[in-house]
């Protein structure tokens, strides 16, 4: 089959992009310093639209809010749907609308951090914009990055998006109750994850029943 592969230096705007990424990394470092100074641990939740990021965050918040002081940043192109769903849990939520941008960046998070009383917060959960490509290149200054992938997205999501999984500290395989109906093997997804990043831990979840949520808490919050 004939194929064309983009090589570095051959893509338009590559210099502009490198500058942008460098600037983002600087701001991400500053965000981390600010978070550490206030003893806030931040977790960046990435994944496609419909993978279940908001449901996962709601589940985590409902279990953690009695033990910790929590804040949430909800990233979305234009709507406040997710932020409102999370707000039902009674925690502070800052909405960040990116307009046309397919990811959050460190500058947007810097602005969101200013809206919180960081001194009275233990954990910050960040819902990134639904996308498995762009967010990977834009670290936010968070301590951990997790990727949520749902079996309803089909069997090839990990194989097709290796970069974002290689950047992850934890993978959540969600909607496992639907695996059989979708004809998707959770085991194969797990094997793909280990091929991309050996040793990367994956937790299986069903956000409707809460299955797997305590395991994520053990890995990330205790
Ligand atoms: Mg969402």
PDB file of C-alpha atoms and ligand atoms in Angstrom:
ATOM      1  CA  UNK A   1       0.000   0.000   0.000  1.00  0.00           C
ATOM      2  CA  UNK A   2       1.259   3.490  -0.818  1.00  0.00           C
ATOM      3  CA  UNK A   3       1.581   5.653   2.255  1.00  0.00           C
ATOM      4  CA  UNK A   4       2.823   9.082   3.174  1.00  0.00           C
ATOM      5  CA  UNK A   5       4.338   9.634   6.600  1.00  0.00           C
ATOM      6  CA  UNK A   6       4.806  13.061   8.133  1.00  0.00           C
ATOM      7  CA  UNK A   7       8.393  13.604   9.217  1.00  0.00           C
ATOM      8  CA  UNK A   8       9.557  16.107  11.751  1.00  0.00           C
ATOM      9  CA  UNK A   9      10.558  19.342  10.040  1.00  0.00           C
ATOM     10  CA  UNK A  10       8.254  18.673   7.116  1.00  0.00           C
ATOM     11  CA  UNK A  11       5.057  19.760   8.761  1.00  0.00           C
ATOM     12  CA  UNK A  12       3.989  23.378   8.413  1.00  0.00           C
ATOM     13  CA  UNK A  13       4.273  25.459  11.559  1.00  0.00           C
ATOM     14  CA  UNK A  14       6.628  23.023  13.224  1.00  0.00           C
ATOM     15  CA  UNK A  15       8.825  25.801  14.636  1.00  0.00           C
ATOM     16  CA  UNK A  16       5.837  27.652  15.942  1.00  0.00           C
ATOM     17  CA  UNK A  17       4.627  24.454  17.557  1.00  0.00           C
ATOM     18  CA  UNK A  18       7.969  23.768  19.245  1.00  0.00           C
ATOM     19  CA  UNK A  19       7.910  27.244  20.766  1.00  0.00           C
ATOM     20  CA  UNK A  20       4.394  26.696  21.974  1.00  0.00           C
ATOM     21  CA  UNK A  21       5.230  23.358  23.576  1.00  0.00           C
ATOM     22  CA  UNK A  22       8.305  24.811  25.282  1.00  0.00           C
ATOM     23  CA  UNK A  23       6.266  27.684  26.688  1.00  0.00           C
ATOM     24  CA  UNK A  24       3.597  25.240  27.854  1.00  0.00           C
ATOM     25  CA  UNK A  25       6.198  23.139  29.660  1.00  0.00           C
ATOM     26  CA  UNK A  26       7.544  26.195  31.471  1.00  0.00           C
ATOM     27  CA  UNK A  27       4.059  27.114  32.663  1.00  0.00           C
ATOM     28  CA  UNK A  28       3.369  23.499  33.650  1.00  0.00           C
ATOM     29  CA  UNK A  29       6.476  23.592  35.854  1.00  0.00           C
ATOM     30  CA  UNK A  30       5.203  26.806  37.462  1.00  0.00           C
ATOM     31  CA  UNK A  31       1.795  25.218  38.058  1.00  0.00           C
ATOM     32  CA  UNK A  32       3.471  22.275  39.771  1.00  0.00           C
ATOM     33  CA  UNK A  33       5.460  24.591  42.031  1.00  0.00           C
ATOM     34  CA  UNK A  34       2.277  26.439  43.001  1.00  0.00           C
ATOM     35  CA  UNK A  35       0.424  23.173  43.668  1.00  0.00           C
ATOM     36  CA  UNK A  36       3.296  21.758  45.727  1.00  0.00           C
ATOM     37  CA  UNK A  37       3.589  24.962  47.739  1.00  0.00           C
ATOM     38  CA  UNK A  38      -0.070  24.539  48.701  1.00  0.00           C
ATOM     39  CA  UNK A  39       0.219  20.754  49.168  1.00  0.00           C
ATOM     40  CA  UNK A  40      -2.381  20.112  46.463  1.00  0.00           C
ATOM     41  CA  UNK A  41      -2.040  16.944  44.410  1.00  0.00           C
ATOM     42  CA  UNK A  42      -3.428  17.307  40.895  1.00  0.00           C
ATOM     43  CA  UNK A  43      -4.624  14.577  38.571  1.00  0.00           C
ATOM     44  CA  UNK A  44      -5.203  15.126  34.858  1.00  0.00           C
ATOM     45  CA  UNK A  45      -7.989  12.891  33.497  1.00  0.00           C
ATOM     46  CA  UNK A  46      -7.709  12.393  29.731  1.00  0.00           C
ATOM     47  CA  UNK A  47      -9.777  10.320  27.284  1.00  0.00           C
ATOM     48  CA  UNK A  48     -12.106  10.511  24.285  1.00  0.00           C
ATOM     49  CA  UNK A  49     -15.524  12.113  24.261  1.00  0.00           C
ATOM     50  CA  UNK A  50     -17.869   9.531  25.778  1.00  0.00           C
ATOM     51  CA  UNK A  51     -15.160   7.424  27.459  1.00  0.00           C
ATOM     52  CA  UNK A  52     -16.623   8.271  30.865  1.00  0.00           C
ATOM     53  CA  UNK A  53     -14.257  10.913  32.278  1.00  0.00           C
ATOM     54  CA  UNK A  54     -17.050  12.882  33.935  1.00  0.00           C
ATOM     55  CA  UNK A  55     -18.689   9.760  35.392  1.00  0.00           C
ATOM     56  CA  UNK A  56     -15.347   8.620  36.749  1.00  0.00           C
ATOM     57  CA  UNK A  57     -14.675  12.009  38.351  1.00  0.00           C
ATOM     58  CA  UNK A  58     -18.183  12.046  39.866  1.00  0.00           C
ATOM     59  CA  UNK A  59     -17.576   8.571  41.318  1.00  0.00           C
ATOM     60  CA  UNK A  60     -14.202   9.577  42.738  1.00  0.00           C
ATOM     61  CA  UNK A  61     -15.533  12.830  44.181  1.00  0.00           C
ATOM     62  CA  UNK A  62     -18.511  11.161  45.860  1.00  0.00           C
ATOM     63  CA  UNK A  63     -16.192   8.678  47.625  1.00  0.00           C
ATOM     64  CA  UNK A  64     -13.385  11.103  48.458  1.00  0.00           C
ATOM     65  CA  UNK A  65     -15.214  14.254  49.512  1.00  0.00           C
ATOM     66  CA  UNK A  66     -15.702  13.112  53.114  1.00  0.00           C
ATOM     67  CA  UNK A  67     -11.954  12.482  53.508  1.00  0.00           C
ATOM     68  CA  UNK A  68     -10.371  15.243  51.437  1.00  0.00           C
ATOM     69  CA  UNK A  69     -10.974  18.795  50.315  1.00  0.00           C
ATOM     70  CA  UNK A  70     -11.453  18.591  46.565  1.00  0.00           C
ATOM     71  CA  UNK A  71     -11.595  20.897  43.583  1.00  0.00           C
ATOM     72  CA  UNK A  72     -12.377  20.091  39.970  1.00  0.00           C
ATOM     73  CA  UNK A  73     -11.506  21.788  36.691  1.00  0.00           C
ATOM     74  CA  UNK A  74     -13.863  20.772  33.883  1.00  0.00           C
ATOM     75  CA  UNK A  75     -12.420  21.324  30.426  1.00  0.00           C
ATOM     76  CA  UNK A  76     -14.772  21.418  27.473  1.00  0.00           C
ATOM     77  CA  UNK A  77     -14.998  23.171  24.120  1.00  0.00           C
ATOM     78  CA  UNK A  78     -18.094  25.263  24.756  1.00  0.00           C
ATOM     79  CA  UNK A  79     -20.558  23.621  27.146  1.00  0.00           C
ATOM     80  CA  UNK A  80     -20.922  23.463  30.945  1.00  0.00           C
ATOM     81  CA  UNK A  81     -22.689  20.073  30.923  1.00  0.00           C
ATOM     82  CA  UNK A  82     -19.887  18.155  32.668  1.00  0.00           C
ATOM     83  CA  UNK A  83     -19.164  20.899  35.201  1.00  0.00           C
ATOM     84  CA  UNK A  84     -22.823  20.954  36.228  1.00  0.00           C
ATOM     85  CA  UNK A  85     -22.916  17.171  36.613  1.00  0.00           C
ATOM     86  CA  UNK A  86     -19.858  17.244  38.870  1.00  0.00           C
ATOM     87  CA  UNK A  87     -21.196  20.219  40.853  1.00  0.00           C
ATOM     88  CA  UNK A  88     -24.093  17.995  41.959  1.00  0.00           C
ATOM     89  CA  UNK A  89     -21.525  16.355  44.266  1.00  0.00           C
ATOM     90  CA  UNK A  90     -21.181  19.616  46.169  1.00  0.00           C
ATOM     91  CA  UNK A  91     -17.547  20.408  45.338  1.00  0.00           C
ATOM     92  CA  UNK A  92     -16.093  23.511  43.777  1.00  0.00           C
ATOM     93  CA  UNK A  93     -15.870  23.231  39.986  1.00  0.00           C
ATOM     94  CA  UNK A  94     -14.206  25.689  37.643  1.00  0.00           C
ATOM     95  CA  UNK A  95     -15.303  25.465  34.020  1.00  0.00           C
ATOM     96  CA  UNK A  96     -12.642  26.033  31.384  1.00  0.00           C
ATOM     97  CA  UNK A  97     -14.001  26.415  27.861  1.00  0.00           C
ATOM     98  CA  UNK A  98     -11.353  26.089  25.186  1.00  0.00           C
ATOM     99  CA  UNK A  99     -13.511  27.238  22.254  1.00  0.00           C
ATOM    100  CA  UNK A 100     -11.997  25.400  19.303  1.00  0.00           C
ATOM    101  CA  UNK A 101      -8.953  23.959  21.088  1.00  0.00           C
ATOM    102  CA  UNK A 102      -8.843  20.190  21.492  1.00  0.00           C
ATOM    103  CA  UNK A 103      -6.948  20.187  24.800  1.00  0.00           C
ATOM    104  CA  UNK A 104      -6.344  22.095  28.014  1.00  0.00           C
ATOM    105  CA  UNK A 105      -2.976  23.772  28.379  1.00  0.00           C
ATOM    106  CA  UNK A 106      -0.837  24.896  31.286  1.00  0.00           C
ATOM    107  CA  UNK A 107      -1.809  28.527  30.814  1.00  0.00           C
ATOM    108  CA  UNK A 108      -5.534  27.771  31.118  1.00  0.00           C
ATOM    109  CA  UNK A 109      -4.819  25.717  34.243  1.00  0.00           C
ATOM    110  CA  UNK A 110      -2.725  28.560  35.663  1.00  0.00           C
ATOM    111  CA  UNK A 111      -5.758  30.824  35.270  1.00  0.00           C
ATOM    112  CA  UNK A 112      -8.071  28.217  36.818  1.00  0.00           C
ATOM    113  CA  UNK A 113      -5.727  27.741  39.797  1.00  0.00           C
ATOM    114  CA  UNK A 114      -6.118  31.441  40.590  1.00  0.00           C
ATOM    115  CA  UNK A 115      -9.855  30.880  41.068  1.00  0.00           C
ATOM    116  CA  UNK A 116      -9.387  28.284  43.823  1.00  0.00           C
ATOM    117  CA  UNK A 117      -8.413  28.722  47.458  1.00  0.00           C
ATOM    118  CA  UNK A 118      -5.493  26.304  47.052  1.00  0.00           C
ATOM    119  CA  UNK A 119      -4.489  26.586  50.700  1.00  0.00           C
ATOM    120  CA  UNK A 120      -7.665  24.781  51.687  1.00  0.00           C
ATOM    121  CA  UNK A 121      -7.541  22.025  49.076  1.00  0.00           C
ATOM    122  CA  UNK A 122      -5.993  18.527  49.086  1.00  0.00           C
ATOM    123  CA  UNK A 123      -6.727  17.214  45.589  1.00  0.00           C
ATOM    124  CA  UNK A 124      -7.499  18.807  42.256  1.00  0.00           C
ATOM    125  CA  UNK A 125      -9.103  16.696  39.551  1.00  0.00           C
ATOM    126  CA  UNK A 126      -8.821  18.027  36.017  1.00  0.00           C
ATOM    127  CA  UNK A 127     -11.128  16.772  33.285  1.00  0.00           C
ATOM    128  CA  UNK A 128      -9.271  17.383  30.033  1.00  0.00           C
ATOM    129  CA  UNK A 129     -11.054  18.011  26.733  1.00  0.00           C
ATOM    130  CA  UNK A 130     -12.311  14.776  25.127  1.00  0.00           C
ATOM    131  CA  UNK A 131      -9.495  13.812  22.778  1.00  0.00           C
ATOM    132  CA  UNK A 132      -6.802  11.113  22.653  1.00  0.00           C
ATOM    133  CA  UNK A 133      -4.238  13.058  20.659  1.00  0.00           C
ATOM    134  CA  UNK A 134      -3.717  16.700  21.601  1.00  0.00           C
ATOM    135  CA  UNK A 135      -3.770  16.575  25.436  1.00  0.00           C
ATOM    136  CA  UNK A 136      -0.748  14.244  25.482  1.00  0.00           C
ATOM    137  CA  UNK A 137       1.574  16.985  24.257  1.00  0.00           C
ATOM    138  CA  UNK A 138       0.399  19.545  26.782  1.00  0.00           C
ATOM    139  CA  UNK A 139       1.356  18.663  30.346  1.00  0.00           C
ATOM    140  CA  UNK A 140      -0.555  20.819  32.823  1.00  0.00           C
ATOM    141  CA  UNK A 141       1.673  20.524  35.868  1.00  0.00           C
ATOM    142  CA  UNK A 142      -0.383  17.703  37.384  1.00  0.00           C
ATOM    143  CA  UNK A 143       1.264  15.001  39.499  1.00  0.00           C
ATOM    144  CA  UNK A 144      -0.442  12.146  37.673  1.00  0.00           C
ATOM    145  CA  UNK A 145      -2.061  11.709  34.290  1.00  0.00           C
ATOM    146  CA  UNK A 146      -4.680   9.068  33.710  1.00  0.00           C
ATOM    147  CA  UNK A 147      -6.286   7.946  30.470  1.00  0.00           C
ATOM    148  CA  UNK A 148      -9.835   6.636  30.432  1.00  0.00           C
ATOM    149  CA  UNK A 149     -10.653   4.304  27.567  1.00  0.00           C
ATOM    150  CA  UNK A 150     -14.034   2.659  27.226  1.00  0.00           C
ATOM    151  CA  UNK A 151     -14.772  -0.683  25.570  1.00  0.00           C
ATOM    152  CA  UNK A 152     -17.500   1.063  23.555  1.00  0.00           C
ATOM    153  CA  UNK A 153     -14.750   2.836  21.617  1.00  0.00           C
ATOM    154  CA  UNK A 154     -13.801  -0.481  20.001  1.00  0.00           C
ATOM    155  CA  UNK A 155     -10.725  -2.683  20.310  1.00  0.00           C
ATOM    156  CA  UNK A 156      -8.079  -0.452  18.690  1.00  0.00           C
ATOM    157  CA  UNK A 157      -7.973   2.694  20.820  1.00  0.00           C
ATOM    158  CA  UNK A 158      -4.698   1.903  22.569  1.00  0.00           C
ATOM    159  CA  UNK A 159      -2.951   0.627  19.447  1.00  0.00           C
ATOM    160  CA  UNK A 160      -4.048   3.741  17.519  1.00  0.00           C
ATOM    161  CA  UNK A 161      -3.071   6.282  20.193  1.00  0.00           C
ATOM    162  CA  UNK A 162       0.175   4.964  21.665  1.00  0.00           C
ATOM    163  CA  UNK A 163       1.575   8.386  22.536  1.00  0.00           C
ATOM    164  CA  UNK A 164      -1.101   9.393  25.045  1.00  0.00           C
ATOM    165  CA  UNK A 165      -0.908   5.987  26.741  1.00  0.00           C
ATOM    166  CA  UNK A 166       2.870   6.231  26.957  1.00  0.00           C
ATOM    167  CA  UNK A 167       2.378   9.538  28.818  1.00  0.00           C
ATOM    168  CA  UNK A 168      -0.073   8.007  31.321  1.00  0.00           C
ATOM    169  CA  UNK A 169       0.569   6.925  34.908  1.00  0.00           C
ATOM    170  CA  UNK A 170      -2.618   4.859  35.030  1.00  0.00           C
ATOM    171  CA  UNK A 171      -5.179   3.613  32.514  1.00  0.00           C
ATOM    172  CA  UNK A 172      -8.832   3.151  33.367  1.00  0.00           C
ATOM    173  CA  UNK A 173     -10.668   0.663  31.132  1.00  0.00           C
ATOM    174  CA  UNK A 174     -14.258   1.747  31.566  1.00  0.00           C
ATOM    175  CA  UNK A 175     -17.737   0.345  30.818  1.00  0.00           C
ATOM    176  CA  UNK A 176     -16.440  -3.218  31.204  1.00  0.00           C
ATOM    177  CA  UNK A 177     -20.042  -4.419  31.639  1.00  0.00           C
ATOM    178  CA  UNK A 178     -20.489  -3.720  27.902  1.00  0.00           C
ATOM    179  CA  UNK A 179     -17.366  -5.542  26.697  1.00  0.00           C
ATOM    180  CA  UNK A 180     -19.190  -8.678  25.639  1.00  0.00           C
ATOM    181  CA  UNK A 181     -21.964  -6.820  23.832  1.00  0.00           C
ATOM    182  CA  UNK A 182     -19.309  -4.779  22.003  1.00  0.00           C
ATOM    183  CA  UNK A 183     -17.277  -7.868  21.130  1.00  0.00           C
ATOM    184  CA  UNK A 184     -14.231  -6.235  22.694  1.00  0.00           C
ATOM    185  CA  UNK A 185     -11.672  -8.174  24.715  1.00  0.00           C
ATOM    186  CA  UNK A 186     -10.542  -6.349  27.848  1.00  0.00           C
ATOM    187  CA  UNK A 187      -7.562  -8.715  27.953  1.00  0.00           C
ATOM    188  CA  UNK A 188      -6.428  -7.602  24.490  1.00  0.00           C
ATOM    189  CA  UNK A 189      -6.721  -3.928  25.477  1.00  0.00           C
ATOM    190  CA  UNK A 190      -4.571  -4.754  28.525  1.00  0.00           C
ATOM    191  CA  UNK A 191      -1.977  -6.422  26.299  1.00  0.00           C
ATOM    192  CA  UNK A 192      -1.897  -3.380  24.012  1.00  0.00           C
ATOM    193  CA  UNK A 193      -1.356  -1.143  27.042  1.00  0.00           C
ATOM    194  CA  UNK A 194       1.625  -3.222  28.161  1.00  0.00           C
ATOM    195  CA  UNK A 195       3.046  -3.204  24.663  1.00  0.00           C
ATOM    196  CA  UNK A 196       2.921   0.617  24.626  1.00  0.00           C
ATOM    197  CA  UNK A 197       4.274   1.029  28.163  1.00  0.00           C
ATOM    198  CA  UNK A 198       5.395  -2.077  30.026  1.00  0.00           C
ATOM    199  CA  UNK A 199       4.372  -1.962  33.668  1.00  0.00           C
ATOM    200  CA  UNK A 200       1.625   0.638  33.158  1.00  0.00           C
ATOM    201  CA  UNK A 201      -1.205  -0.275  35.494  1.00  0.00           C
ATOM    202  CA  UNK A 202      -4.773  -0.626  34.188  1.00  0.00           C
ATOM    203  CA  UNK A 203      -7.883  -0.660  36.376  1.00  0.00           C
ATOM    204  CA  UNK A 204     -11.188  -2.043  35.085  1.00  0.00           C
ATOM    205  CA  UNK A 205     -14.234   0.032  35.965  1.00  0.00           C
ATOM    206  CA  UNK A 206     -17.967   0.230  35.647  1.00  0.00           C
ATOM    207  CA  UNK A 207     -19.002   3.707  36.737  1.00  0.00           C
ATOM    208  CA  UNK A 208     -22.675   2.694  37.024  1.00  0.00           C
ATOM    209  CA  UNK A 209     -21.978   0.157  39.792  1.00  0.00           C
ATOM    210  CA  UNK A 210     -18.795   1.749  41.139  1.00  0.00           C
ATOM    211  CA  UNK A 211     -16.727  -1.325  40.340  1.00  0.00           C
ATOM    212  CA  UNK A 212     -13.006  -0.531  40.297  1.00  0.00           C
ATOM    213  CA  UNK A 213     -13.312   2.958  41.814  1.00  0.00           C
ATOM    214  CA  UNK A 214     -11.823   1.960  45.191  1.00  0.00           C
ATOM    215  CA  UNK A 215      -8.859   0.443  43.372  1.00  0.00           C
ATOM    216  CA  UNK A 216      -8.179   3.761  41.615  1.00  0.00           C
ATOM    217  CA  UNK A 217      -8.384   5.513  44.964  1.00  0.00           C
ATOM    218  CA  UNK A 218      -5.815   3.087  46.393  1.00  0.00           C
ATOM    219  CA  UNK A 219      -3.463   3.737  43.493  1.00  0.00           C
ATOM    220  CA  UNK A 220      -3.826   7.514  43.260  1.00  0.00           C
ATOM    221  CA  UNK A 221      -5.202   9.018  46.442  1.00  0.00           C
ATOM    222  CA  UNK A 222      -3.919   7.107  49.476  1.00  0.00           C
TER     223      UNK A 222
HETATM  224 MG1  LIG B   1     -17.000  14.627  30.154  1.00  0.00          MG
END
